[in-house]
Each structure stands twice: as C-alpha cells, then as structure tokens.
Amino acid sequence: MAAGDDVLGERLEARRLHSLRSAAREIGVGSKILEQFLVRHGAIAPDDDRPDTRKTFDAAAYADLLAEIPTLVGPKEMRRAIGATLPQFRALVDAGLLVPRIDISTVRFPWRLSDGTHLLDLLLADATRIDPADRDWEHINRAPNRTGVDLRRIVEAIEEKRLRVGHRPDLARYAGIFVCRNDVDTLKDHRSLRQRPAFPSAGEFGRSIGLRNRADFQRLVDDGHTSGTPLPNPRTHRVHVYITKEDAAAFHAKFMTISTIIRETGLHRNSVRSLIKERGVERFRPAGEDYGPIYLRADVERALSLRL
C-alpha cells in the first residue's frame, strides 16, 4: 500500500512495506537488477523463490538505498565525470580507491559519482599550477610504474601532505594531476618500509573504521578518550602515534562507528544510519568537542536492542 492509499477508511501517511515489484516500478529499475541490490543488503533472502509481488521489505529502512540506485552510473560516465582514461580508471579501481556500490558483474551501473568527485577533491585540495614542460613532475598514474610504489600509498601520502601535487592547466580533472618526482622517490625507501612499525598510524586506523578526516582519531587519542602508542618513525625519527592490537581492542570496547556497526551486525549502511537517527543516538561529543561520527558502544547496543 502506497502513501495516500485508504486502509480500512484511514489514509496511509507513508508506505510501510515495499514489494520487489512495487519498488522496481517506483524507482524505474528492472526487478532482477533491484533484487540483486536488495539481497546483497539483507532486505530479502537470497533463497526467497516467491513471486516479486510477495517479496516484501521495510520501505522506510531501505528508502535511502532505493533513492540511490537510480543515480548510480556506469564506468564510462564515471570516467567522463573524473576525466580519466580507461587505464587510469582501472588503476584507481585496482588500488581500491574507487569501489563499486555493488560488486556484481551483471550490474552495469554500480558507481557513485560522489565517490569520484570526493577523490578528485582530495587530490586537488592543495594542488599547484604547473608548467606542462616541467620535468620535475609526472602523472600520478605513471609514478607507480616508475618506482613500484602502489597508487594507494601515493594517494595516502598526498592526504597526509607528504607529497606535493601539481595540476596542468592544459589537462582536465584527473588527467591533469601530477606529483613531484622527488617526493615519490622518498616513498620507495624500502629500508624504511621494512623498519616501519607493524601497526597502523592513528590516521590510518581512523580511515579503517570509516572516519574520512584522519585528524579526528588523532585528536580522540590526544584528548585521552582512547589509547595510542607513541613510536619513532625510522625515516624521520619523529615520534608518531600508532594503534596496536591492544589499543584497537580498547577503542572497540568503548566506541563504535557506522562502519564497525555494519561489520558486527551485517546491517546495510542506510539501515544503520536510519536506526541511529530514529533512536536518537548522539555522537560522542564531550564538552561539545566533535571527533566525527563516533558513538559510545553502550548507546548503540541500547538502540539495537530496542530495534530488535
């Protein structure tokens, strides 16, 4: 029953259930394609062999997913949007820097344009204009071939502001992103790589739990809300905060993020966000300090138990 339908003499304010057929019609997507998304995100069971009209799911919980699916694009449109050639695009995918919304070969339109624009914004944030004839710079995709430093590590170094970025005015978007050759050469110091502590830095750990701003987790440690282990960097000899297994366990015992909730529960990202909003779970903000989308585990578990 759709919003506005009369049910026993009362007008339905909002749809409560969708069937596979009603959802496919509403968003203009084939039911076979939509079913793959819904199965992948737990809305319907993979072994449900009932007709499309009988495969039902919570309309509110998956509203964001349904709204997003028609906006997804194919690889050609994504390449066009970020200004990348086919080899450049494939390199970004192979490095895990662009991840499809759903990794099923039969889905022809799995890409979110926002993922591409976010990556471009990150790479161009501190880019300087460079002369096309300047040989001190090389395209970001050529640097791995010359040095053996993988593309993901180069992007991480850019994000950490350890590698200078230039943009050629004669080339658009990703095609015009170049990196300083000398800076890339410092990344291929294999001796330093072998001596690097076998733990993620605070920023790397933050990214692994879904925090886009690498500084958020560092500040959480600096302010004493979770533990970190200071260790010297063998190349720079500067002391950095790393997250050991014990540090990680201490964080997970006290806090959760959207990403860790998904890992532990198997719920879809949109369902988790809806649950957080519906149950009024607030971010961890002691004295008004914002550390990003981090929540107290006790608050999240309470919300989950209410949901169940």
PDB file of N, CA, C and O in Angstrom, residues 108-152:
ATOM      1  N   ARG A 108      25.326  -3.241 -14.420  1.00  0.00           N
ATOM      2  CA  ARG A 108      26.089  -2.401 -15.341  1.00  0.00           C
ATOM      3  C   ARG A 108      26.327  -0.990 -14.815  1.00  0.00           C
ATOM      4  O   ARG A 108      27.154  -0.258 -15.349  1.00  0.00           O
ATOM      5  N   PHE A 109      25.590  -0.588 -13.799  1.00  0.00           N
ATOM      6  CA  PHE A 109      25.698   0.775 -13.290  1.00  0.00           C
ATOM      7  C   PHE A 109      25.947   0.743 -11.775  1.00  0.00           C
ATOM      8  O   PHE A 109      25.043   1.016 -10.984  1.00  0.00           O
ATOM      9  N   PRO A 110      27.180   0.415 -11.363  1.00  0.00           N
ATOM     10  CA  PRO A 110      27.435   0.237  -9.937  1.00  0.00           C
ATOM     11  C   PRO A 110      28.148   1.409  -9.253  1.00  0.00           C
ATOM     12  O   PRO A 110      28.468   1.318  -8.060  1.00  0.00           O
ATOM     13  N   TRP A 111      28.405   2.505  -9.971  1.00  0.00           N
ATOM     14  CA  TRP A 111      29.306   3.532  -9.448  1.00  0.00           C
ATOM     15  C   TRP A 111      28.564   4.763  -8.927  1.00  0.00           C
ATOM     16  O   TRP A 111      27.601   5.224  -9.531  1.00  0.00           O
ATOM     17  N   ARG A 112      29.058   5.298  -7.803  1.00  0.00           N
ATOM     18  CA  ARG A 112      28.545   6.551  -7.260  1.00  0.00           C
ATOM     19  C   ARG A 112      29.432   7.692  -7.741  1.00  0.00           C
ATOM     20  O   ARG A 112      30.639   7.702  -7.475  1.00  0.00           O
ATOM     21  N   LEU A 113      28.847   8.670  -8.419  1.00  0.00           N
ATOM     22  CA  LEU A 113      29.620   9.820  -8.883  1.00  0.00           C
ATOM     23  C   LEU A 113      30.262  10.554  -7.718  1.00  0.00           C
ATOM     24  O   LEU A 113      31.356  11.108  -7.852  1.00  0.00           O
ATOM     25  N   SER A 114      29.601  10.560  -6.566  1.00  0.00           N
ATOM     26  CA  SER A 114      30.138  11.271  -5.409  1.00  0.00           C
ATOM     27  C   SER A 114      31.473  10.688  -4.960  1.00  0.00           C
ATOM     28  O   SER A 114      32.326  11.411  -4.443  1.00  0.00           O
ATOM     29  N   ASP A 115      31.679   9.371  -5.156  1.00  0.00           N
ATOM     30  CA  ASP A 115      32.971   8.769  -4.799  1.00  0.00           C
ATOM     31  C   ASP A 115      34.082   9.333  -5.676  1.00  0.00           C
ATOM     32  O   ASP A 115      35.195   9.605  -5.203  1.00  0.00           O
ATOM     33  N   GLY A 116      33.784   9.511  -6.963  1.00  0.00           N
ATOM     34  CA  GLY A 116      34.785  10.066  -7.877  1.00  0.00           C
ATOM     35  C   GLY A 116      35.090  11.520  -7.577  1.00  0.00           C
ATOM     36  O   GLY A 116      36.254  11.927  -7.568  1.00  0.00           O
ATOM     37  N   THR A 117      34.044  12.317  -7.325  1.00  0.00           N
ATOM     38  CA  THR A 117      34.271  13.739  -7.042  1.00  0.00           C
ATOM     39  C   THR A 117      34.989  13.923  -5.700  1.00  0.00           C
ATOM     40  O   THR A 117      35.804  14.839  -5.554  1.00  0.00           O
ATOM     41  N   HIS A 118      34.689  13.068  -4.738  1.00  0.00           N
ATOM     42  CA  HIS A 118      35.384  13.157  -3.449  1.00  0.00           C
ATOM     43  C   HIS A 118      36.876  12.881  -3.619  1.00  0.00           C
ATOM     44  O   HIS A 118      37.718  13.578  -3.041  1.00  0.00           O
ATOM     45  N   LEU A 119      37.204  11.876  -4.426  1.00  0.00           N
ATOM     46  CA  LEU A 119      38.610  11.560  -4.678  1.00  0.00           C
ATOM     47  C   LEU A 119      39.304  12.728  -5.374  1.00  0.00           C
ATOM     48  O   LEU A 119      40.428  13.106  -5.004  1.00  0.00           O
ATOM     49  N   LEU A 120      38.645  13.316  -6.367  1.00  0.00           N
ATOM     50  CA  LEU A 120      39.223  14.467  -7.059  1.00  0.00           C
ATOM     51  C   LEU A 120      39.447  15.631  -6.102  1.00  0.00           C
ATOM     52  O   LEU A 120      40.497  16.284  -6.136  1.00  0.00           O
ATOM     53  N   ASP A 121      38.468  15.902  -5.244  1.00  0.00           N
ATOM     54  CA  ASP A 121      38.601  16.997  -4.278  1.00  0.00           C
ATOM     55  C   ASP A 121      39.800  16.764  -3.366  1.00  0.00           C
ATOM     56  O   ASP A 121      40.542  17.700  -3.053  1.00  0.00           O
ATOM     57  N   LEU A 122      39.984  15.528  -2.944  1.00  0.00           N
ATOM     58  CA  LEU A 122      41.116  15.194  -2.068  1.00  0.00           C
ATOM     59  C   LEU A 122      42.441  15.454  -2.783  1.00  0.00           C
ATOM     60  O   LEU A 122      43.362  16.062  -2.214  1.00  0.00           O
ATOM     61  N   LEU A 123      42.545  15.014  -4.027  1.00  0.00           N
ATOM     62  CA  LEU A 123      43.805  15.123  -4.765  1.00  0.00           C
ATOM     63  C   LEU A 123      44.124  16.568  -5.161  1.00  0.00           C
ATOM     64  O   LEU A 123      45.293  16.954  -5.232  1.00  0.00           O
ATOM     65  N   LEU A 124      43.088  17.350  -5.401  1.00  0.00           N
ATOM     66  CA  LEU A 124      43.302  18.718  -5.894  1.00  0.00           C
ATOM     67  C   LEU A 124      43.285  19.768  -4.793  1.00  0.00           C
ATOM     68  O   LEU A 124      43.498  20.954  -5.077  1.00  0.00           O
ATOM     69  N   ALA A 125      43.045  19.345  -3.553  1.00  0.00           N
ATOM     70  CA  ALA A 125      42.879  20.307  -2.456  1.00  0.00           C
ATOM     71  C   ALA A 125      44.071  21.252  -2.335  1.00  0.00           C
ATOM     72  O   ALA A 125      43.905  22.457  -2.116  1.00  0.00           O
ATOM     73  N   ASP A 126      45.292  20.724  -2.467  1.00  0.00           N
ATOM     74  CA  ASP A 126      46.495  21.547  -2.302  1.00  0.00           C
ATOM     75  C   ASP A 126      47.335  21.589  -3.583  1.00  0.00           C
ATOM     76  O   ASP A 126      48.537  21.863  -3.530  1.00  0.00           O
ATOM     77  N   ALA A 127      46.701  21.303  -4.724  1.00  0.00           N
ATOM     78  CA  ALA A 127      47.450  21.256  -5.980  1.00  0.00           C
ATOM     79  C   ALA A 127      47.867  22.655  -6.431  1.00  0.00           C
ATOM     80  O   ALA A 127      47.122  23.614  -6.269  1.00  0.00           O
ATOM     81  N   THR A 128      49.072  22.727  -6.978  1.00  0.00           N
ATOM     82  CA  THR A 128      49.564  23.990  -7.524  1.00  0.00           C
ATOM     83  C   THR A 128      49.610  23.899  -9.050  1.00  0.00           C
ATOM     84  O   THR A 128      49.760  22.814  -9.621  1.00  0.00           O
ATOM     85  N   ARG A 129      49.482  25.027  -9.699  1.00  0.00           N
ATOM     86  CA  ARG A 129      49.535  25.066 -11.161  1.00  0.00           C
ATOM     87  C   ARG A 129      50.967  24.816 -11.627  1.00  0.00           C
ATOM     88  O   ARG A 129      51.909  25.418 -11.111  1.00  0.00           O
ATOM     89  N   ILE A 130      51.159  23.903 -12.574  1.00  0.00           N
ATOM     90  CA  ILE A 130      52.498  23.572 -13.040  1.00  0.00           C
ATOM     91  C   ILE A 130      52.588  23.764 -14.552  1.00  0.00           C
ATOM     92  O   ILE A 130      51.591  23.682 -15.269  1.00  0.00           O
ATOM     93  N   ASP A 131      53.804  23.987 -15.009  1.00  0.00           N
ATOM     94  CA  ASP A 131      54.076  24.158 -16.432  1.00  0.00           C
ATOM     95  C   ASP A 131      54.123  22.784 -17.099  1.00  0.00           C
ATOM     96  O   ASP A 131      54.801  21.869 -16.606  1.00  0.00           O
ATOM     97  N   PRO A 132      53.421  22.574 -18.212  1.00  0.00           N
ATOM     98  CA  PRO A 132      53.455  21.284 -18.896  1.00  0.00           C
ATOM     99  C   PRO A 132      54.855  20.824 -19.270  1.00  0.00           C
ATOM    100  O   PRO A 132      55.099  19.618 -19.418  1.00  0.00           O
ATOM    101  N   ALA A 133      55.799  21.752 -19.402  1.00  0.00           N
ATOM    102  CA  ALA A 133      57.165  21.385 -19.788  1.00  0.00           C
ATOM    103  C   ALA A 133      58.053  21.047 -18.594  1.00  0.00           C
ATOM    104  O   ALA A 133      59.205  20.647 -18.785  1.00  0.00           O
ATOM    105  N   ASP A 134      57.550  21.195 -17.378  1.00  0.00           N
ATOM    106  CA  ASP A 134      58.352  20.959 -16.179  1.00  0.00           C
ATOM    107  C   ASP A 134      58.537  19.460 -15.966  1.00  0.00           C
ATOM    108  O   ASP A 134      57.581  18.732 -15.668  1.00  0.00           O
ATOM    109  N   ARG A 135      59.787  18.981 -16.104  1.00  0.00           N
ATOM    110  CA  ARG A 135      60.076  17.545 -15.995  1.00  0.00           C
ATOM    111  C   ARG A 135      60.234  17.066 -14.547  1.00  0.00           C
ATOM    112  O   ARG A 135      60.512  15.884 -14.326  1.00  0.00           O
ATOM    113  N   ASP A 136      60.067  17.954 -13.590  1.00  0.00           N
ATOM    114  CA  ASP A 136      60.140  17.546 -12.186  1.00  0.00           C
ATOM    115  C   ASP A 136      58.853  16.876 -11.729  1.00  0.00           C
ATOM    116  O   ASP A 136      58.764  16.403 -10.588  1.00  0.00           O
ATOM    117  N   TRP A 137      57.858  16.842 -12.627  1.00  0.00           N
ATOM    118  CA  TRP A 137      56.558  16.283 -12.269  1.00  0.00           C
ATOM    119  C   TRP A 137      56.215  15.132 -13.207  1.00  0.00           C
ATOM    120  O   TRP A 137      56.629  15.109 -14.358  1.00  0.00           O
ATOM    121  N   GLU A 138      55.466  14.160 -12.701  1.00  0.00           N
ATOM    122  CA  GLU A 138      54.983  13.045 -13.508  1.00  0.00           C
ATOM    123  C   GLU A 138      53.529  12.762 -13.150  1.00  0.00           C
ATOM    124  O   GLU A 138      53.093  13.051 -12.033  1.00  0.00           O
ATOM    125  N   HIS A 139      52.787  12.207 -14.113  1.00  0.00           N
ATOM    126  CA  HIS A 139      51.382  11.931 -13.847  1.00  0.00           C
ATOM    127  C   HIS A 139      51.269  10.921 -12.702  1.00  0.00           C
ATOM    128  O   HIS A 139      52.086  10.007 -12.579  1.00  0.00           O
ATOM    129  N   ILE A 140      50.257  11.091 -11.878  1.00  0.00           N
ATOM    130  CA  ILE A 140      50.084  10.249 -10.696  1.00  0.00           C
ATOM    131  C   ILE A 140      50.012   8.765 -11.060  1.00  0.00           C
ATOM    132  O   ILE A 140      50.453   7.911 -10.286  1.00  0.00           O
ATOM    133  N   ASN A 141      49.512   8.426 -12.244  1.00  0.00           N
ATOM    134  CA  ASN A 141      49.427   7.023 -12.637  1.00  0.00           C
ATOM    135  C   ASN A 141      50.737   6.477 -13.184  1.00  0.00           C
ATOM    136  O   ASN A 141      50.916   5.262 -13.255  1.00  0.00           O
ATOM    137  N   ARG A 142      51.672   7.343 -13.578  1.00  0.00           N
ATOM    138  CA  ARG A 142      52.971   6.873 -14.064  1.00  0.00           C
ATOM    139  C   ARG A 142      53.939   6.608 -12.913  1.00  0.00           C
ATOM    140  O   ARG A 142      54.868   5.794 -13.047  1.00  0.00           O
ATOM    141  N   ALA A 143      53.727   7.284 -11.792  1.00  0.00           N
ATOM    142  CA  ALA A 143      54.644   7.144 -10.659  1.00  0.00           C
ATOM    143  C   ALA A 143      54.752   5.699 -10.165  1.00  0.00           C
ATOM    144  O   ALA A 143      55.870   5.222  -9.894  1.00  0.00           O
ATOM    145  N   PRO A 144      53.653   4.930 -10.038  1.00  0.00           N
ATOM    146  CA  PRO A 144      53.798   3.534  -9.603  1.00  0.00           C
ATOM    147  C   PRO A 144      54.617   2.691 -10.569  1.00  0.00           C
ATOM    148  O   PRO A 144      55.397   1.826 -10.142  1.00  0.00           O
ATOM    149  N   ASN A 145      54.465   2.931 -11.869  1.00  0.00           N
ATOM    150  CA  ASN A 145      55.224   2.154 -12.857  1.00  0.00           C
ATOM    151  C   ASN A 145      56.722   2.438 -12.751  1.00  0.00           C
ATOM    152  O   ASN A 145      57.550   1.541 -12.943  1.00  0.00           O
ATOM    153  N   ARG A 146      57.075   3.691 -12.453  1.00  0.00           N
ATOM    154  CA  ARG A 146      58.490   4.063 -12.382  1.00  0.00           C
ATOM    155  C   ARG A 146      59.135   3.622 -11.078  1.00  0.00           C
ATOM    156  O   ARG A 146      60.305   3.209 -11.054  1.00  0.00           O
ATOM    157  N   THR A 147      58.398   3.691  -9.972  1.00  0.00           N
ATOM    158  CA  THR A 147      59.005   3.491  -8.650  1.00  0.00           C
ATOM    159  C   THR A 147      58.599   2.199  -7.953  1.00  0.00           C
ATOM    160  O   THR A 147      59.278   1.754  -7.031  1.00  0.00           O
ATOM    161  N   GLY A 148      57.475   1.615  -8.362  1.00  0.00           N
ATOM    162  CA  GLY A 148      56.984   0.437  -7.643  1.00  0.00           C
ATOM    163  C   GLY A 148      56.168   0.778  -6.417  1.00  0.00           C
ATOM    164  O   GLY A 148      55.697  -0.118  -5.711  1.00  0.00           O
ATOM    165  N   VAL A 149      55.996   2.059  -6.144  1.00  0.00           N
ATOM    166  CA  VAL A 149      55.155   2.488  -5.021  1.00  0.00           C
ATOM    167  C   VAL A 149      53.705   2.420  -5.484  1.00  0.00           C
ATOM    168  O   VAL A 149      53.352   3.018  -6.500  1.00  0.00           O
ATOM    169  N   ASP A 150      52.858   1.679  -4.759  1.00  0.00           N
ATOM    170  CA  ASP A 150      51.498   1.492  -5.251  1.00  0.00           C
ATOM    171  C   ASP A 150      50.697   2.791  -5.170  1.00  0.00           C
ATOM    172  O   ASP A 150      50.980   3.685  -4.377  1.00  0.00           O
ATOM    173  N   LEU A 151      49.676   2.861  -6.018  1.00  0.00           N
ATOM    174  CA  LEU A 151      48.895   4.080  -6.172  1.00  0.00           C
ATOM    175  C   LEU A 151      48.177   4.466  -4.884  1.00  0.00           C
ATOM    176  O   LEU A 151      48.069   5.650  -4.556  1.00  0.00           O
ATOM    177  N   ARG A 152      47.687   3.487  -4.142  1.00  0.00           N
ATOM    178  CA  ARG A 152      47.005   3.796  -2.885  1.00  0.00           C
ATOM    179  C   ARG A 152      47.950   4.497  -1.920  1.00  0.00           C
ATOM    180  O   ARG A 152      47.566   5.458  -1.251  1.00  0.00           O
TER     181      ARG A 152
END
